[in-house]
GROMACS .gro file of C-alpha atoms in nm:
model
  359
    1MET     CA    1   0.115  -2.570   1.956
    2LEU     CA    2   0.436  -2.390   1.867
    3ARG     CA    3   0.271  -2.051   1.898
    4ARG     CA    4   0.129  -2.141   2.241
    5ASP     CA    5   0.471  -2.258   2.364
    6LEU     CA    6   0.634  -1.939   2.237
    7LEU     CA    7   0.369  -1.733   2.412
    8LYS     CA    8   0.425  -1.919   2.742
    9SER     CA    9   0.799  -1.866   2.709
   10ALA     CA   10   0.756  -1.496   2.637
   11LEU     CA   11   0.523  -1.448   2.934
   12ALA     CA   12   0.759  -1.636   3.166
   13SER     CA   13   1.064  -1.434   3.059
   14GLY     CA   14   0.860  -1.114   3.079
   15ALA     CA   15   0.753  -1.189   3.435
   16GLY     CA   16   1.115  -1.249   3.534
   17ALA     CA   17   1.221  -0.924   3.375
   18LEU     CA   18   0.949  -0.730   3.557
   19ALA     CA   19   1.076  -0.861   3.890
   20LEU     CA   20   1.409  -0.697   3.820
   21VAL     CA   21   1.261  -0.354   3.734
   22PRO     CA   22   1.344  -0.100   4.008
   23ALA     CA   23   1.059   0.068   4.190
   24GLY     CA   24   0.942   0.373   4.001
   25ALA     CA   25   1.091   0.261   3.670
   26ALA     CA   26   0.749   0.174   3.530
   27ASP     CA   27   0.622   0.524   3.613
   28ALA     CA   28   0.929   0.677   3.451
   29GLY     CA   29   0.867   0.470   3.139
   30HIS     CA   30   0.505   0.586   3.125
   31GLU     CA   31   0.619   0.947   3.159
   32LEU     CA   32   0.854   0.904   2.864
   33GLU     CA   33   0.575   0.752   2.654
   34THR     CA   34   0.352   1.048   2.741
   35MET     CA   35   0.631   1.290   2.657
   36ALA     CA   36   0.695   1.113   2.325
   37THR     CA   37   0.328   1.148   2.231
   38GLU     CA   38   0.327   1.515   2.324
   39LEU     CA   39   0.648   1.580   2.131
   40THR     CA   40   0.505   1.412   1.823
   41LYS     CA   41   0.199   1.638   1.837
   42GLU     CA   42   0.413   1.944   1.899
   43LEU     CA   43   0.675   1.879   1.633
   44TYR     CA   44   0.488   1.693   1.360
   45THR     CA   45   0.131   1.824   1.345
   46ASP     CA   46   0.223   2.095   1.095
   47ASP     CA   47   0.358   1.849   0.836
   48GLY     CA   48  -0.002   1.757   0.748
   49LEU     CA   49   0.080   1.393   0.674
   50ALA     CA   50  -0.102   1.208   0.954
   51ARG     CA   51  -0.470   1.135   0.889
   52PRO     CA   52  -0.644   0.913   1.147
   53ILE     CA   53  -0.846   0.624   1.006
   54PRO     CA   54  -1.212   0.688   1.099
   55THR     CA   55  -1.404   0.419   1.285
   56THR     CA   56  -1.745   0.543   1.167
   57PRO     CA   57  -1.870   0.652   0.822
   58THR     CA   58  -1.697   0.982   0.751
   59VAL     CA   59  -1.688   1.196   0.438
   60SER     CA   60  -1.332   1.262   0.324
   61ASN     CA   61  -1.260   1.627   0.259
   62LEU     CA   62  -1.035   1.511  -0.025
   63ALA     CA   63  -1.318   1.323  -0.202
   64LYS     CA   64  -1.613   1.549  -0.124
   65GLY     CA   65  -1.760   1.697  -0.440
   66ARG     CA   66  -1.575   1.458  -0.672
   67ASP     CA   67  -1.748   1.214  -0.902
   68ARG     CA   68  -1.522   0.925  -1.014
   69THR     CA   69  -1.258   0.809  -0.763
   70LEU     CA   70  -1.026   0.510  -0.759
   71ALA     CA   71  -0.870   0.316  -0.468
   72LEU     CA   72  -0.591   0.071  -0.556
   73GLY     CA   73  -0.483  -0.178  -0.288
   74ALA     CA   74  -0.163  -0.369  -0.209
   75GLY     CA   75  -0.026  -0.708  -0.311
   76GLY     CA   76   0.348  -0.723  -0.378
   77GLU     CA   77   0.522  -0.789  -0.710
   78TYR     CA   78   0.238  -1.019  -0.815
   79TYR     CA   79  -0.012  -0.737  -0.788
   80ILE     CA   80   0.205  -0.483  -0.969
   81ALA     CA   81   0.213  -0.726  -1.261
   82TRP     CA   82  -0.161  -0.797  -1.231
   83TYR     CA   83  -0.236  -0.425  -1.232
   84CYS     CA   84  -0.017  -0.371  -1.539
   85GLY     CA   85  -0.200  -0.646  -1.726
   86PHE     CA   86  -0.538  -0.524  -1.604
   87PHE     CA   87  -0.497  -0.159  -1.700
   88HIS     CA   88  -0.333  -0.262  -2.028
   89GLY     CA   89  -0.643  -0.470  -2.096
   90LEU     CA   90  -0.876  -0.185  -2.002
   91TYR     CA   91  -0.699   0.041  -2.251
   92ASP     CA   92  -0.743  -0.225  -2.518
   93ASN     CA   93  -1.113  -0.229  -2.429
   94GLY     CA   94  -1.151   0.146  -2.471
   95LEU     CA   95  -1.108   0.261  -2.109
   96ASP     CA   96  -0.855   0.532  -2.021
   97MET     CA   97  -0.872   0.511  -1.641
   98ASN     CA   98  -0.647   0.812  -1.598
   99ALA     CA   99  -0.875   1.033  -1.804
  100LEU     CA  100  -1.184   0.902  -1.625
  101SER     CA  101  -1.065   0.922  -1.262
  102GLU     CA  102  -1.072   1.248  -1.065
  103MET     CA  103  -0.885   1.113  -0.762
  104VAL     CA  104  -0.664   0.808  -0.703
  105ILE     CA  105  -0.545   0.670  -0.368
  106GLY     CA  106  -0.278   0.404  -0.407
  107THR     CA  107  -0.125   0.168  -0.152
  108SER     CA  108   0.196  -0.032  -0.207
  109ALA     CA  109   0.153  -0.199  -0.549
  110GLY     CA  110  -0.142   0.035  -0.596
  111ALA     CA  111   0.082   0.335  -0.530
  112TYR     CA  112   0.315   0.229  -0.810
  113MET     CA  113   0.027   0.163  -1.046
  114GLY     CA  114  -0.158   0.481  -0.954
  115SER     CA  115   0.155   0.693  -0.995
  116SER     CA  116   0.224   0.533  -1.332
  117LEU     CA  117  -0.133   0.580  -1.445
  118THR     CA  118  -0.178   0.940  -1.336
  119SER     CA  119   0.166   1.053  -1.455
  120GLY     CA  120   0.079   0.935  -1.805
  121HIS     CA  121   0.381   0.707  -1.812
  122PHE     CA  122   0.177   0.389  -1.829
  123VAL     CA  123   0.046   0.481  -2.174
  124ARG     CA  124   0.406   0.519  -2.292
  125LEU     CA  125   0.508   0.199  -2.113
  126ARG     CA  126   0.247  -0.015  -2.282
  127SER     CA  127   0.346   0.119  -2.623
  128GLU     CA  128   0.721   0.079  -2.569
  129PHE     CA  129   0.718  -0.282  -2.445
  130LYS     CA  130   0.562  -0.591  -2.596
  131PHE     CA  131   0.386  -0.679  -2.274
  132PHE     CA  132   0.367  -1.054  -2.302
  133ALA     CA  133   0.707  -1.097  -2.469
  134HIS     CA  134   0.942  -0.870  -2.277
  135PHE     CA  135   0.762  -0.715  -1.980
  136PRO     CA  136   0.766  -1.017  -1.741
  137SER     CA  137   1.144  -1.064  -1.765
  138LEU     CA  138   1.201  -0.689  -1.729
  139LEU     CA  139   0.995  -0.667  -1.410
  140THR     CA  140   1.169  -0.974  -1.268
  141LYS     CA  141   1.512  -0.816  -1.321
  142LEU     CA  142   1.400  -0.488  -1.167
  143THR     CA  143   1.272  -0.639  -0.842
  144PRO     CA  144   1.525  -0.887  -0.698
  145LEU     CA  145   1.452  -0.920  -0.327
  146SER     CA  146   1.624  -1.095  -0.036
  147SER     CA  147   1.509  -1.142   0.323
  148SER     CA  148   1.763  -1.382   0.466
  149LYS     CA  149   1.908  -1.174   0.753
  150VAL     CA  150   1.786  -1.221   1.110
  151SER     CA  151   1.686  -0.855   1.145
  152GLN     CA  152   1.475  -0.892   0.831
  153GLN     CA  153   1.320  -1.214   0.956
  154ARG     CA  154   1.217  -1.048   1.282
  155ALA     CA  155   1.024  -0.778   1.098
  156ILE     CA  156   0.866  -1.025   0.857
  157LYS     CA  157   0.758  -1.265   1.134
  158LEU     CA  158   0.618  -0.987   1.353
  159SER     CA  159   0.409  -0.858   1.064
  160ALA     CA  160   0.286  -1.211   0.989
  161ALA     CA  161   0.202  -1.278   1.356
  162ALA     CA  162  -0.005  -0.961   1.402
  163ARG     CA  163  -0.371  -1.019   1.477
  164ASP     CA  164  -0.506  -0.664   1.500
  165GLY     CA  165  -0.444  -0.315   1.368
  166GLU     CA  166  -0.398  -0.139   1.702
  167LEU     CA  167  -0.141   0.141   1.723
  168SER     CA  168   0.074  -0.061   1.962
  169THR     CA  169   0.084  -0.348   1.711
  170LEU     CA  170   0.182  -0.120   1.425
  171GLN     CA  171   0.446   0.045   1.643
  172ALA     CA  172   0.601  -0.293   1.725
  173ILE     CA  173   0.614  -0.385   1.356
  174GLY     CA  174   0.744  -0.038   1.275
  175ARG     CA  175   1.031  -0.068   1.523
  176ALA     CA  176   1.132  -0.399   1.367
  177ALA     CA  177   1.107  -0.244   1.021
  178LEU     CA  178   1.336   0.040   1.126
  179ALA     CA  179   1.588  -0.207   1.269
  180ALA     CA  180   1.588  -0.443   0.967
  181ASP     CA  181   1.902  -0.453   0.753
  182ASN     CA  182   1.757  -0.425   0.404
  183ARG     CA  183   2.076  -0.302   0.241
  184VAL     CA  184   2.086  -0.601   0.007
  185ASN     CA  185   1.766  -0.463  -0.145
  186GLY     CA  186   1.819  -0.097  -0.055
  187ASP     CA  187   1.674   0.200  -0.239
  188ALA     CA  188   1.773   0.055  -0.575
  189VAL     CA  189   1.466  -0.169  -0.593
  190SER     CA  190   1.228   0.123  -0.541
  191ALA     CA  191   1.429   0.344  -0.776
  192ARG     CA  192   1.417   0.084  -1.053
  193LEU     CA  193   1.045   0.024  -1.011
  194ILE     CA  194   0.978   0.396  -1.005
  195TRP     CA  195   1.177   0.441  -1.325
  196MET     CA  196   0.977   0.167  -1.495
  197THR     CA  197   0.634   0.273  -1.374
  198THR     CA  198   0.648   0.652  -1.356
  199GLY     CA  199   0.951   0.768  -1.552
  200ASP     CA  200   1.147   1.061  -1.410
  201SER     CA  201   0.968   1.120  -1.078
  202LYS     CA  202   1.258   1.164  -0.836
  203THR     CA  203   1.173   1.529  -0.782
  204GLY     CA  204   0.836   1.690  -0.731
  205TRP     CA  205   0.478   1.564  -0.720
  206PRO     CA  206   0.338   1.665  -1.058
  207VAL     CA  207  -0.012   1.515  -1.031
  208ALA     CA  208  -0.263   1.675  -0.794
  209LYS     CA  209  -0.518   1.392  -0.805
  210MET     CA  210  -0.272   1.121  -0.690
  211TYR     CA  211  -0.242   1.026  -0.321
  212THR     CA  212  -0.030   0.757  -0.156
  213SER     CA  213  -0.061   0.591   0.184
  214SER     CA  214   0.198   0.477   0.436
  215ILE     CA  215   0.225   0.396   0.807
  216ASP     CA  216   0.454   0.592   1.039
  217CYS     CA  217   0.701   0.337   1.179
  218TYR     CA  218   0.737   0.521   1.509
  219THR     CA  219   0.383   0.632   1.590
  220GLY     CA  220   0.176   0.381   1.392
  221GLU     CA  221  -0.022   0.669   1.241
  222ARG     CA  222  -0.162   0.655   0.889
  223LEU     CA  223   0.020   0.893   0.654
  224ILE     CA  224  -0.135   1.029   0.335
  225VAL     CA  225   0.082   1.211   0.085
  226SER     CA  226  -0.091   1.461  -0.143
  227GLN     CA  227   0.059   1.711  -0.382
  228ALA     CA  228   0.022   1.981  -0.116
  229THR     CA  229   0.186   1.782   0.167
  230ALA     CA  230   0.451   1.650  -0.073
  231ARG     CA  231   0.556   2.001  -0.167
  232LYS     CA  232   0.546   2.113   0.195
  233ASN     CA  233   0.771   1.826   0.310
  234GLY     CA  234   0.992   1.786   0.004
  235ILE     CA  235   0.850   1.446  -0.095
  236SER     CA  236   0.875   1.319  -0.453
  237PHE     CA  237   0.648   1.077  -0.639
  238ALA     CA  238   0.928   0.822  -0.608
  239GLN     CA  239   0.945   0.858  -0.228
  240GLY     CA  240   0.567   0.843  -0.188
  241ALA     CA  241   0.537   0.519  -0.383
  242ALA     CA  242   0.848   0.372  -0.220
  243ALA     CA  243   0.724   0.442   0.134
  244SER     CA  244   0.383   0.298   0.051
  245SER     CA  245   0.550  -0.027  -0.056
  246SER     CA  246   0.822  -0.047   0.212
  247LEU     CA  247   0.732  -0.395   0.333
  248PRO     CA  248   0.880  -0.459   0.681
  249GLY     CA  249   1.190  -0.676   0.657
  250VAL     CA  250   1.201  -0.656   0.278
  251SER     CA  251   1.252  -0.294   0.171
  252GLY     CA  252   1.267   0.052   0.325
  253PRO     CA  253   1.146   0.210   0.545
  254THR     CA  254   1.139   0.529   0.340
  255LEU     CA  255   1.172   0.882   0.472
  256LEU     CA  256   0.869   1.105   0.414
  257GLY     CA  257   0.967   1.450   0.531
  258GLN     CA  258   1.085   1.367   0.884
  259ARG     CA  259   0.884   1.046   0.926
  260TYR     CA  260   0.993   0.697   0.828
  261GLY     CA  261   0.708   0.525   0.650
  262MET     CA  262   0.641   0.154   0.600
  263ASP     CA  263   0.397  -0.025   0.373
  264GLY     CA  264   0.054   0.135   0.375
  265ALA     CA  265  -0.115  -0.206   0.388
  266ILE     CA  266   0.017  -0.271   0.741
  267CYS     CA  267  -0.309  -0.151   0.894
  268SER     CA  268  -0.673  -0.257   0.922
  269ASN     CA  269  -0.791  -0.036   0.634
  270ALA     CA  270  -0.538  -0.166   0.385
  271ALA     CA  271  -0.683  -0.002   0.072
  272HIS     CA  272  -0.756   0.324   0.259
  273VAL     CA  273  -1.099   0.336   0.101
  274ASP     CA  274  -1.216   0.594   0.355
  275MET     CA  275  -1.019   0.846   0.149
  276VAL     CA  276  -1.276   0.823  -0.133
  277ALA     CA  277  -1.581   0.842   0.097
  278GLY     CA  278  -1.805   1.129  -0.012
  279SER     CA  279  -1.732   1.099  -0.383
  280LYS     CA  280  -2.020   1.000  -0.610
  281ARG     CA  281  -1.881   0.677  -0.761
  282ALA     CA  282  -1.574   0.492  -0.637
  283ILE     CA  283  -1.400   0.190  -0.786
  284VAL     CA  284  -1.204  -0.013  -0.531
  285ILE     CA  285  -0.959  -0.280  -0.650
  286THR     CA  286  -0.804  -0.521  -0.400
  287ILE     CA  287  -0.605  -0.839  -0.444
  288THR     CA  288  -0.835  -1.045  -0.217
  289ASP     CA  289  -1.140  -0.996   0.000
  290GLY     CA  290  -0.907  -0.977   0.301
  291ILE     CA  291  -1.033  -1.309   0.434
  292THR     CA  292  -0.907  -1.545   0.164
  293PRO     CA  293  -0.530  -1.605   0.118
  294PRO     CA  294  -0.272  -1.515   0.005
  295PHE     CA  295  -0.214  -1.277   0.295
  296TYR     CA  296   0.016  -0.975   0.280
  297THR     CA  297   0.043  -0.943   0.659
  298GLY     CA  298  -0.123  -1.084   0.968
  299VAL     CA  299  -0.295  -0.750   1.033
  300PRO     CA  300  -0.663  -0.816   0.946
  301HIS     CA  301  -0.782  -0.651   0.625
  302ARG     CA  302  -1.153  -0.585   0.666
  303HIS     CA  303  -1.222  -0.466   0.313
  304ALA     CA  304  -1.593  -0.544   0.318
  305ASP     CA  305  -1.651  -0.353   0.644
  306ASN     CA  306  -1.439  -0.062   0.521
  307ILE     CA  307  -1.638  -0.043   0.197
  308LYS     CA  308  -1.971  -0.055   0.384
  309GLN     CA  309  -1.861   0.253   0.577
  310VAL     CA  310  -1.783   0.431   0.251
  311GLU     CA  311  -2.122   0.336   0.109
  312ALA     CA  312  -2.288   0.467   0.426
  313THR     CA  313  -2.168   0.817   0.330
  314GLY     CA  314  -2.369   0.793   0.006
  315THR     CA  315  -2.082   0.683  -0.220
  316LYS     CA  316  -2.161   0.410  -0.471
  317VAL     CA  317  -1.883   0.149  -0.485
  318LEU     CA  318  -1.777  -0.100  -0.751
  319TRP     CA  319  -1.546  -0.349  -0.580
  320ILE     CA  320  -1.315  -0.556  -0.801
  321ILE     CA  321  -1.117  -0.841  -0.640
  322ALA     CA  322  -0.822  -0.994  -0.827
  323ASN     CA  323  -0.853  -1.334  -0.652
  324PRO     CA  324  -0.511  -1.486  -0.728
  325PRO     CA  325  -0.434  -1.853  -0.653
  326THR     CA  326  -0.439  -1.892  -0.274
  327ALA     CA  327  -0.106  -2.074  -0.242
  328ILE     CA  328   0.118  -1.829  -0.428
  329ASN     CA  329   0.397  -1.615  -0.283
  330LEU     CA  330   0.315  -1.253  -0.369
  331LEU     CA  331   0.687  -1.168  -0.383
  332ASP     CA  332   0.786  -1.457  -0.612
  333PRO     CA  333   0.909  -1.321  -0.948
  334ARG     CA  334   0.800  -1.644  -1.114
  335GLN     CA  335   0.442  -1.529  -1.064
  336ILE     CA  336   0.489  -1.213  -1.269
  337GLU     CA  337   0.403  -1.355  -1.611
  338PRO     CA  338   0.089  -1.543  -1.500
  339ALA     CA  339  -0.020  -1.237  -1.300
  340LEU     CA  340   0.021  -1.013  -1.604
  341ARG     CA  341  -0.189  -1.246  -1.818
  342SER     CA  342  -0.449  -1.292  -1.545
  343GLY     CA  343  -0.493  -0.917  -1.511
  344TYR     CA  344  -0.526  -0.873  -1.886
  345GLU     CA  345  -0.791  -1.143  -1.915
  346ARG     CA  346  -0.979  -1.007  -1.615
  347ALA     CA  347  -1.004  -0.668  -1.785
  348LYS     CA  348  -1.225  -0.823  -2.054
  349THR     CA  349  -1.479  -0.915  -1.786
  350GLU     CA  350  -1.460  -0.594  -1.585
  351ALA     CA  351  -1.448  -0.339  -1.870
  352PRO     CA  352  -1.824  -0.351  -1.945
  353LYS     CA  353  -1.902  -0.316  -1.574
  354ILE     CA  354  -1.672  -0.016  -1.538
  355LYS     CA  355  -1.822   0.148  -1.849
  356SER     CA  356  -2.169   0.103  -1.704
  357PHE     CA  357  -2.064   0.224  -1.355
  358TRP     CA  358  -1.865   0.526  -1.465
  359GLY     CA  359  -2.048   0.590  -1.791
   0.00000   0.00000   0.00000
């Protein structure tokens, strides 16, 4: 009822505003939009960051010829903790996922975990901390977040209200993300998480097999950072992971070259599984099936459809779904300890399947 009333109000105010627009102003606005699109193509094509999301089964030139690939999806602080517990558990069950994987695409929490895994820092991390004694409190202290300001609330509510992944929708969310005052969180949150998960990664992109995803706040385009594009645009591991997890109204956006990027999950292909299409065997790990809560954004996450397209290219897929409690807040630090333990326990179940799939 409330949503319908808000919609009626918006339409009524919009109609009144249109009546005040001078003749020819609409055409002028369209011309500017056309010019903006042309300028983006002219000025940004050479940065190599934008990669359109295919709508039909398409082999990725980044995955073609590879055997074992890994796609790690988004899910906030909860999922970072779940991933840490999960990969810790896989190590304890004899699986070194860094050694086994030939390519990793990470989004948001998955970007942090993938960067940690491929940089080799996760092995050091798990040996330096007693995971179940000290790690939960450490992660809680490193990720204090606030979203109380009206500019933050606008971005958060727009993202939650989205019902499709069209460019215009992503552009509207992106504008709100750019205008949100996230100074209370600032770059410090990303810097602290990067320190914890990847060590010294503020300069360079040392790992060729690691890729991160983000969404251009201005154009709504999907951005993929590789070692090659990172070096071309002066992007570090820290920036790639930070942009991928720049949740509108909470943190970021983060500058990638000359593009401001927001969370890579703010799109319809939230785990960016098309990036591993064409490899022989891909493992995809997502927090939910995209249909069952908790939801990260209102933009629909059609994981099953996305994975079917990957399989249509000949890639075999093992899909692992974390399935957290449906009522939790993914950004609540109180969920870190149970998430860590849940991930660790889940590894005991999934380790034999992964050994069989990638063996």
